[in-house]
CSV table of C-alpha atoms and ligand atoms in Angstrom, one decimal:
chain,number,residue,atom,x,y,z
A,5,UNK,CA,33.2,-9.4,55.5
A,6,UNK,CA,33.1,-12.2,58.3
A,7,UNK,CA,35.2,-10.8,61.1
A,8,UNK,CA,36.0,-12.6,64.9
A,9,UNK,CA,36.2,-10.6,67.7
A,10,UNK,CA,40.0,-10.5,67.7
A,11,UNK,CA,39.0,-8.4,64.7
A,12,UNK,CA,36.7,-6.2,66.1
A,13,UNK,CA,38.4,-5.5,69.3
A,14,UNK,CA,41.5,-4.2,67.5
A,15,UNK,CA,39.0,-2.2,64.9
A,16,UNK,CA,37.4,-0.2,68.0
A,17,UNK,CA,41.1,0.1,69.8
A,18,UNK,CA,42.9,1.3,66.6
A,19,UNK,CA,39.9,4.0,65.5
A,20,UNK,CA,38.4,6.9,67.2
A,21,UNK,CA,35.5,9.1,67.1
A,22,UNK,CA,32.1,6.3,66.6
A,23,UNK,CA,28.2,7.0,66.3
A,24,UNK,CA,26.9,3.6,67.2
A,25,UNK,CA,23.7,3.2,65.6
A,26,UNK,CA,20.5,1.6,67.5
A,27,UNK,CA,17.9,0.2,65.9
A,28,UNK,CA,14.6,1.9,65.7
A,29,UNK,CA,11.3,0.9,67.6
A,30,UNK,CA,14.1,-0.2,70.1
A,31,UNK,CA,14.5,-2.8,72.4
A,32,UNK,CA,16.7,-3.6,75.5
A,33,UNK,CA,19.2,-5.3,73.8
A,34,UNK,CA,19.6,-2.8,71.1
A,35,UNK,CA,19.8,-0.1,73.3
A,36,UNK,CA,22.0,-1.9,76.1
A,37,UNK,CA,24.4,-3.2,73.2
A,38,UNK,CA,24.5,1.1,72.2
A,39,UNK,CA,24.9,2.3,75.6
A,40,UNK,CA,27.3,-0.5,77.0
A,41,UNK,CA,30.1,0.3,74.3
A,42,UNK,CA,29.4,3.8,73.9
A,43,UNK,CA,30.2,4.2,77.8
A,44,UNK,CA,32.9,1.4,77.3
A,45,UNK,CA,35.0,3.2,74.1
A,46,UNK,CA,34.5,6.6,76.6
A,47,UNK,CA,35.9,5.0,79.4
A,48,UNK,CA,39.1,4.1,76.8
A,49,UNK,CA,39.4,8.4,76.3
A,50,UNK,CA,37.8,8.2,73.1
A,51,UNK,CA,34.9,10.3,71.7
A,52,UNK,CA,31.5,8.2,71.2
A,53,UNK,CA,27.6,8.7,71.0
A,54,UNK,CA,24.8,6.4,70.9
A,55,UNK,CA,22.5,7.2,69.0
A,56,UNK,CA,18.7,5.9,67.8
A,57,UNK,CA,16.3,6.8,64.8
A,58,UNK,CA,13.4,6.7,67.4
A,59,UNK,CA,12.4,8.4,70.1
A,60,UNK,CA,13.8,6.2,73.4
A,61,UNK,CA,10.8,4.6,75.9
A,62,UNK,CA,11.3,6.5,78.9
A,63,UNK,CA,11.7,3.6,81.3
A,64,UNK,CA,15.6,3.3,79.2
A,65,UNK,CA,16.5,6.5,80.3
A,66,UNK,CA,19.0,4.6,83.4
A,67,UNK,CA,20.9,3.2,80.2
A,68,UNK,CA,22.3,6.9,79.5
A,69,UNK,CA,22.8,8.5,82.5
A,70,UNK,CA,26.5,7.7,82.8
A,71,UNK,CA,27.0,8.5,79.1
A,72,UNK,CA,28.9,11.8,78.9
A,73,UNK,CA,27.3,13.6,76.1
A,74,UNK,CA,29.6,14.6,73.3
A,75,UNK,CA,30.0,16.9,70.2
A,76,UNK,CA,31.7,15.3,66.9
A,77,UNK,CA,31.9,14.9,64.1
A,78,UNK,CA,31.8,10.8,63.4
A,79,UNK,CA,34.3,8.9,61.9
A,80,UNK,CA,33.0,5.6,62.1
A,81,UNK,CA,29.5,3.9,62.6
A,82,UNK,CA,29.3,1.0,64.3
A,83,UNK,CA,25.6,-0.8,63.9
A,84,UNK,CA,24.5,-2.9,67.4
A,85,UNK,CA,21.8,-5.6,67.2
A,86,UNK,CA,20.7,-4.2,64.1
A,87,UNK,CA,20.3,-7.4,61.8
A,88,UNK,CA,19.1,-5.3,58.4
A,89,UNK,CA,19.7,-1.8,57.5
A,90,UNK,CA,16.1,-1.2,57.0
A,91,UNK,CA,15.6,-1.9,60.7
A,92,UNK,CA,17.1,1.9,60.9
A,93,UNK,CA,14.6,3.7,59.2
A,94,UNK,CA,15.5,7.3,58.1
A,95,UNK,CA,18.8,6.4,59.2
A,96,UNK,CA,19.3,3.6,57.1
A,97,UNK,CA,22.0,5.4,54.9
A,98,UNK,CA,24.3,6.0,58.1
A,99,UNK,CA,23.8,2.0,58.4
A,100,UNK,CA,24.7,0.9,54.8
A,101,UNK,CA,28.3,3.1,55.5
A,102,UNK,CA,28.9,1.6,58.7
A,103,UNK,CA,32.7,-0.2,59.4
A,104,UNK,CA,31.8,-2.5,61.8
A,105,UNK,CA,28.3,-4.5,62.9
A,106,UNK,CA,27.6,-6.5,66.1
A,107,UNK,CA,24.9,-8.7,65.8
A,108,UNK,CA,23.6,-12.6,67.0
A,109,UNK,CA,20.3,-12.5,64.6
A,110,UNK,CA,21.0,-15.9,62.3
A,111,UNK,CA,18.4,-13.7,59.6
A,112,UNK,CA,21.5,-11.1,59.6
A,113,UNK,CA,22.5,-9.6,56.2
A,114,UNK,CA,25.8,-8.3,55.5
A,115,UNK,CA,26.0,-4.8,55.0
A,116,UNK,CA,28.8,-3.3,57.2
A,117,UNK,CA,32.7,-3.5,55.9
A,118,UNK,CA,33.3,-5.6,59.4
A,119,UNK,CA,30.8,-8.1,60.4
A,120,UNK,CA,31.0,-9.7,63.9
A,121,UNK,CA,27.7,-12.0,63.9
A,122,UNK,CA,27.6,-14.9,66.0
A,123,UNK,CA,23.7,-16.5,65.8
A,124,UNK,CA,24.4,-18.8,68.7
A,125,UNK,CA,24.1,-15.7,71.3
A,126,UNK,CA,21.2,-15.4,73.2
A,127,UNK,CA,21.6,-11.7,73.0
A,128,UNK,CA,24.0,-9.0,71.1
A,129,UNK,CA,24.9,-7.6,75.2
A,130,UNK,CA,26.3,-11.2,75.2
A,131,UNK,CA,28.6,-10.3,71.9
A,132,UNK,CA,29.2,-6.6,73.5
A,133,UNK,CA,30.7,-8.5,77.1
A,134,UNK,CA,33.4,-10.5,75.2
A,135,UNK,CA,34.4,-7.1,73.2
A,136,UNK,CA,34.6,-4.9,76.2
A,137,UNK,CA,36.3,-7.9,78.3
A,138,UNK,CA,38.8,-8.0,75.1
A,139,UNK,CA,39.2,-4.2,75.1
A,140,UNK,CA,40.3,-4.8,78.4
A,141,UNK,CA,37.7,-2.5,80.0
A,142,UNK,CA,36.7,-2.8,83.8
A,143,UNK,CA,32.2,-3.6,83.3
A,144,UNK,CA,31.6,-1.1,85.9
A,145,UNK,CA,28.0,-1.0,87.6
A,146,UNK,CA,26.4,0.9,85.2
A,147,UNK,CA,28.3,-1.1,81.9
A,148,UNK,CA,27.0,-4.1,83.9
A,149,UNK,CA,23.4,-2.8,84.2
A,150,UNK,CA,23.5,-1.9,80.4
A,151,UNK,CA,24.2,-5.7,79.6
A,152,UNK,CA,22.3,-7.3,82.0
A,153,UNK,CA,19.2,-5.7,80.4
A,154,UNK,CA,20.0,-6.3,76.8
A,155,UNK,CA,20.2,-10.3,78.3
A,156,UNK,CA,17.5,-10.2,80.1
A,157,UNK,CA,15.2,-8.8,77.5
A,158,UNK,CA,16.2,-10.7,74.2
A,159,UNK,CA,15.7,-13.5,76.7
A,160,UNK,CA,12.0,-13.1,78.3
A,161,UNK,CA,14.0,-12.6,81.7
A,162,UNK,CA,15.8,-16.0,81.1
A,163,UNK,CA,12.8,-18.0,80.0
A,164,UNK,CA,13.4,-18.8,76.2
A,165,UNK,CA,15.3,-21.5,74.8
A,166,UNK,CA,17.7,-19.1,73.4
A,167,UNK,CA,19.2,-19.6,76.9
A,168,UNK,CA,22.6,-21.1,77.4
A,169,UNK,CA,24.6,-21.8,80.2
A,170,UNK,CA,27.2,-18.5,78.8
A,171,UNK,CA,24.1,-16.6,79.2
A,172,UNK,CA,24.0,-17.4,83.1
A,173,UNK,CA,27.6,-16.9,83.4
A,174,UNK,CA,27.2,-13.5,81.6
A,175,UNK,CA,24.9,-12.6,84.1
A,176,UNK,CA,26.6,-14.2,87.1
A,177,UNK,CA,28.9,-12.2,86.5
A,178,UNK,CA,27.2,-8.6,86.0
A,179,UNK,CA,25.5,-9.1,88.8
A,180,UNK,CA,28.4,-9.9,90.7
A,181,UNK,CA,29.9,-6.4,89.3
A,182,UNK,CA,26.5,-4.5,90.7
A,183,UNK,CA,24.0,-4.7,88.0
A,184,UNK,CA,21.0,-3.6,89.4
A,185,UNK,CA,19.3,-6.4,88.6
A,186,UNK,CA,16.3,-6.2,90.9
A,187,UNK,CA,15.4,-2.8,89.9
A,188,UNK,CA,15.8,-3.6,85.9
A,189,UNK,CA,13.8,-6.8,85.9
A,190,UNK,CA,10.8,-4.7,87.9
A,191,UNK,CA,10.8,-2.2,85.3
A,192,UNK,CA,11.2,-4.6,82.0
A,193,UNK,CA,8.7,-7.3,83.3
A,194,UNK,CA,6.6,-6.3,86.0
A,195,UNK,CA,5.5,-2.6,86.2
A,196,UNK,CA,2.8,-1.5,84.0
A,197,UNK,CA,1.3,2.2,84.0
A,198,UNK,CA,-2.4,2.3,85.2
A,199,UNK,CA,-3.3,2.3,81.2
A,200,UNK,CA,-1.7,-0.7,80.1
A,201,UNK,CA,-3.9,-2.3,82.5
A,202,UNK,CA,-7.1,-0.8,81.6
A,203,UNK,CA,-6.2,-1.6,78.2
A,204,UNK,CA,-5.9,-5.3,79.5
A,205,UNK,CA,-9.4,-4.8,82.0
A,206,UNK,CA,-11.3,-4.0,79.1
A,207,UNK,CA,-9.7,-6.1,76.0
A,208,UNK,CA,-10.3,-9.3,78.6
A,209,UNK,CA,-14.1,-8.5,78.7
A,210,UNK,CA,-14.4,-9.3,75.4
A,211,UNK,CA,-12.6,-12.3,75.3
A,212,UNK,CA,-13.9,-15.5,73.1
A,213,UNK,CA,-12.9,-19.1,72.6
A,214,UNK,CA,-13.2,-21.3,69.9
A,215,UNK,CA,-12.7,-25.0,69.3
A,216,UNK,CA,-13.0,-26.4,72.8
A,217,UNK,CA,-10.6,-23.4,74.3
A,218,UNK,CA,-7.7,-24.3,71.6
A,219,UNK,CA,-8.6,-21.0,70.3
A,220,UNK,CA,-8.9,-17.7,71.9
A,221,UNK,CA,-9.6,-13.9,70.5
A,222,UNK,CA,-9.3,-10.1,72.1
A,223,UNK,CA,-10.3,-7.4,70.6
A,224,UNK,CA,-9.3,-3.9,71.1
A,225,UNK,CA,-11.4,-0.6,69.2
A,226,UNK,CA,-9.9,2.6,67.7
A,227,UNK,CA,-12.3,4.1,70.6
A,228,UNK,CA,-10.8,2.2,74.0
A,229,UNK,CA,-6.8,2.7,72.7
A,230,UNK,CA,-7.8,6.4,72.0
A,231,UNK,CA,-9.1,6.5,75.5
A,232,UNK,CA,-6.1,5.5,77.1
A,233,UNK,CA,-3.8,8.6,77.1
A,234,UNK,CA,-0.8,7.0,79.1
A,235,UNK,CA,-0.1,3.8,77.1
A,236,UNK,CA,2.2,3.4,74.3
A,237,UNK,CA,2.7,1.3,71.3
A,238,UNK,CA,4.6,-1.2,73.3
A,239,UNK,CA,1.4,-1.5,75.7
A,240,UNK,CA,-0.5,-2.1,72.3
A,241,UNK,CA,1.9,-5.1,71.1
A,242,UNK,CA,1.6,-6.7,74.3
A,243,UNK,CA,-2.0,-7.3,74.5
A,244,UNK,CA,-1.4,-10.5,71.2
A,245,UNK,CA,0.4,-12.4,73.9
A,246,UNK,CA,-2.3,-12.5,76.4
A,247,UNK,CA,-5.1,-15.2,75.0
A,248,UNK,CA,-2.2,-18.0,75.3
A,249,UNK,CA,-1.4,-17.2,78.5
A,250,UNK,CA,-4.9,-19.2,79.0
A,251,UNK,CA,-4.8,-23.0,79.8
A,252,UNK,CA,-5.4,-25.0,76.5
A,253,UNK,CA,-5.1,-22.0,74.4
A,254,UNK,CA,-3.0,-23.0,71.5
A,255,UNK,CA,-4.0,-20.2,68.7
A,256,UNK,CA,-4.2,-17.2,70.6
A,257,UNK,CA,-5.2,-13.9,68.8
A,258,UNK,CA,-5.4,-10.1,69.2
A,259,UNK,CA,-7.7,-8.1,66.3
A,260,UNK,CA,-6.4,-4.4,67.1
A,261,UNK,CA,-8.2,-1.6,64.7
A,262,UNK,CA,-5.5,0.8,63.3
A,263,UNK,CA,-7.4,3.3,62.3
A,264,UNK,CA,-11.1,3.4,60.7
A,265,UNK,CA,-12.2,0.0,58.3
A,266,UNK,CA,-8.1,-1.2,59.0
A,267,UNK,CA,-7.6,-4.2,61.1
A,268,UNK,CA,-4.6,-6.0,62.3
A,269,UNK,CA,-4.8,-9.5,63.6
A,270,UNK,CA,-1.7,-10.3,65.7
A,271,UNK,CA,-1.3,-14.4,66.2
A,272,UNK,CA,1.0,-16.4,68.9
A,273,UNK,CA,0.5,-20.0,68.6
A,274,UNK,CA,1.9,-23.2,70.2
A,275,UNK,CA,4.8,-25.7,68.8
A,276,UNK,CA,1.4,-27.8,67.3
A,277,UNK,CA,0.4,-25.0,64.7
A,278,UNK,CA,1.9,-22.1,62.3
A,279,UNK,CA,1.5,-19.0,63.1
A,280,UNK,CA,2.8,-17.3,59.8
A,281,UNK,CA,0.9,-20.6,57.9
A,282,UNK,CA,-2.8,-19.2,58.8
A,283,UNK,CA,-1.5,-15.3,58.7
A,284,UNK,CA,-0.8,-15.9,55.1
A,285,UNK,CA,-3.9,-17.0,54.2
A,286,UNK,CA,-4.9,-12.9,54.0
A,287,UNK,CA,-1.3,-12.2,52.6
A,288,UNK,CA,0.3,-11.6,56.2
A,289,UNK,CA,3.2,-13.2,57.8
A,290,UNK,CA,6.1,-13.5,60.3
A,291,UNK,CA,7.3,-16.5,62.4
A,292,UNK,CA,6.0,-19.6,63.3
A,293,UNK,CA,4.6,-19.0,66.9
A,294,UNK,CA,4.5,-15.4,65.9
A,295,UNK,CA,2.7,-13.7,63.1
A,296,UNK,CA,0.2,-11.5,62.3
A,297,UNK,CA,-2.1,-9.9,58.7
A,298,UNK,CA,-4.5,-6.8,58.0
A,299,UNK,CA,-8.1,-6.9,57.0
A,300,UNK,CA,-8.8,-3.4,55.6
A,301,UNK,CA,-12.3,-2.0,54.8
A,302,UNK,CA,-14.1,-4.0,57.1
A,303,UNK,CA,-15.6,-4.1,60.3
A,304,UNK,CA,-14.4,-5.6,63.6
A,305,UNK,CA,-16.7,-8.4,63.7
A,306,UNK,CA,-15.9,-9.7,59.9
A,307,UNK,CA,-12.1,-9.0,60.4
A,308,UNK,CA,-12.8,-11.1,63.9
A,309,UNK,CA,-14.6,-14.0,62.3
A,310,UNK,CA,-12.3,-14.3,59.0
A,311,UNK,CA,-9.3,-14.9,61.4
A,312,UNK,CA,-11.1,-17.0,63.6
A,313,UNK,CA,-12.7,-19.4,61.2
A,314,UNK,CA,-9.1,-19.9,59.6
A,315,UNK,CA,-7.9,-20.8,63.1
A,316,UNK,CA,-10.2,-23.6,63.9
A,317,UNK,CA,-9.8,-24.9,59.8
A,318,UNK,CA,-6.2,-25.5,61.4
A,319,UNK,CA,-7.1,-27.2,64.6
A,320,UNK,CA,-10.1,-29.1,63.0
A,321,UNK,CA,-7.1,-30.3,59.9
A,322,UNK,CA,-5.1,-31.4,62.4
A,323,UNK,CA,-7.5,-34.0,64.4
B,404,LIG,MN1,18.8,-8.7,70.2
């Protein structure tokens, strides 16, 4: 059921002993949302733990440091950012009995006895504010730093058009209660380990275009990610964004190989084309500036030209 966040707030006041549930291959709003009211319903006496079905990226770890670790037996699950139960893996039977969710993706699907969704919020830290505001709890620098990165990750550092003015105030305001918002915005959106750009050096030597530039493809072998000990799956994902970082780019594209004969094709395009449109074409999918499809038992160089030749079909249909 529908709840507000009169609701809620009296739920979490009234009840005792939570596991709030993260989603897994987390992000910083997930896991800001998780550790914010963890330390929030703590600071209130009460007895919670945050936890998440997958192993946490290290460069999180300032999110629980103030979170006093405890041992219970959970009463109630609370589900943070967490827009389908499936989104929790192995733990996706913890999800389906949760009491209350917290969640601003419009794609949400009801599964929790309490549902507090509000689609209009840039990020869920911007839904877990207002309830530890309500609770009446004091955001403390470290509740504030938990926020401010769950803000200013769903929100490419306050670049997307999910931005609102609320969002600013938000953040106005953490900041003015110590978030460490220097530190946190090196460590989300400008540090990268000495692999990530070697996996960048190298992908960008093979780069080709396509169309007159509108098109743009990197590729990245089994053999180069496999020589790159230090770089995660994160570092991986990142690479599909890179081609339309060029000028007059419109169809960018990353062709990773998974594993031997399996490609994936990862696509970001611009407002002119459909990103999930040409991904279908080999029975892939996702959004409309983002999508992506496989090509298996293949070779780099077919999966490469399939995906390319449907990307200039699109910019040539369109002149
Ligand atoms: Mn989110």
């Amino acid at each position: 059921m529908r709840i507000d966040i009169k609701t809620a707030v009296d739920f979490l006041r009234e009840n005792d002993d939570y596991l709030i549930l993260m989603h897994a291959s987390p992000d910083g709003d997930t896991l800001g949302s998780g550790s914010a009211l963890c330390l929030a319903l703590q600071k209130l006496g009460k007895r919670a733990k945050a936890v998440c079905p997958d192993v946490i990226p290290h460069r999180f770890d300032y999110l629980f440091k103030a979170i006093e670790p405890m041992d219970f037996e959970h009463k109630n699950v609370v589900c943070v950012d967490i827009a389908d139960t499936k989104l929790l893996a192995e733990m996706k039977s913890t999800g389906d009995a949760a009491q209350l969710a917290i969640d601003h993706h419009s794609s949400h699907k009801d599964f929790a006895k309490k549902e507090y969704v509000e689609p209009e919020s840039a990020a869920c830290c911007e839904l877990i504010y207002a309830v530890i505001k309500e609770l009446g709890v004091t955001i403390d620098k470290d509740i504030a730093s938990c926020l401010y990165t769950g803000i200013a990750t769903d929100t490419g550092c306050f670049k997307f058009t999910n931005v609102t003015p609320r969002t600013h105030s938000i953040a106005a305001e953490l900041i003015a209660n110590g978030a460490d918002f220097g530190a946190i915005n090196y460590a989300m959106f400008v540090v990268k380990t000495q692999g990530r750009i070697k996996l960048e050096q190298e992908t960008l030597k093979n780069i080709q275009f396509f169309a007159d530039g509108k098109v743009a493809v990197i590729t990245a072998s089994l053999a180069l990610i496999d020589s790159l000990p230090d770089i995660d799956t994160d570092d991986i994902g990142a690479l599909a964004n890179i081609p339309r970082e060029i000028a007059g780019v419109e169809i960018g594209i990353c062709v990773k190989e998974k594993k031997a004969g399996v490609f994936k094709a990862s696509l970001r395009t611009s407002d002119n084309f459909d990103a999930a449109e040409i991904a279908q074409n080999f029975g892939g999918g996702g959004h409309a500036r983002a999508a992506g499809c496989s090509f298996n038992g293949t070779t780099m160089e077919k999966a490469v030209e399939k995906i390319v030749k449907a990307s200039v079909e699109a910019v040539e249909k369109q002149k």
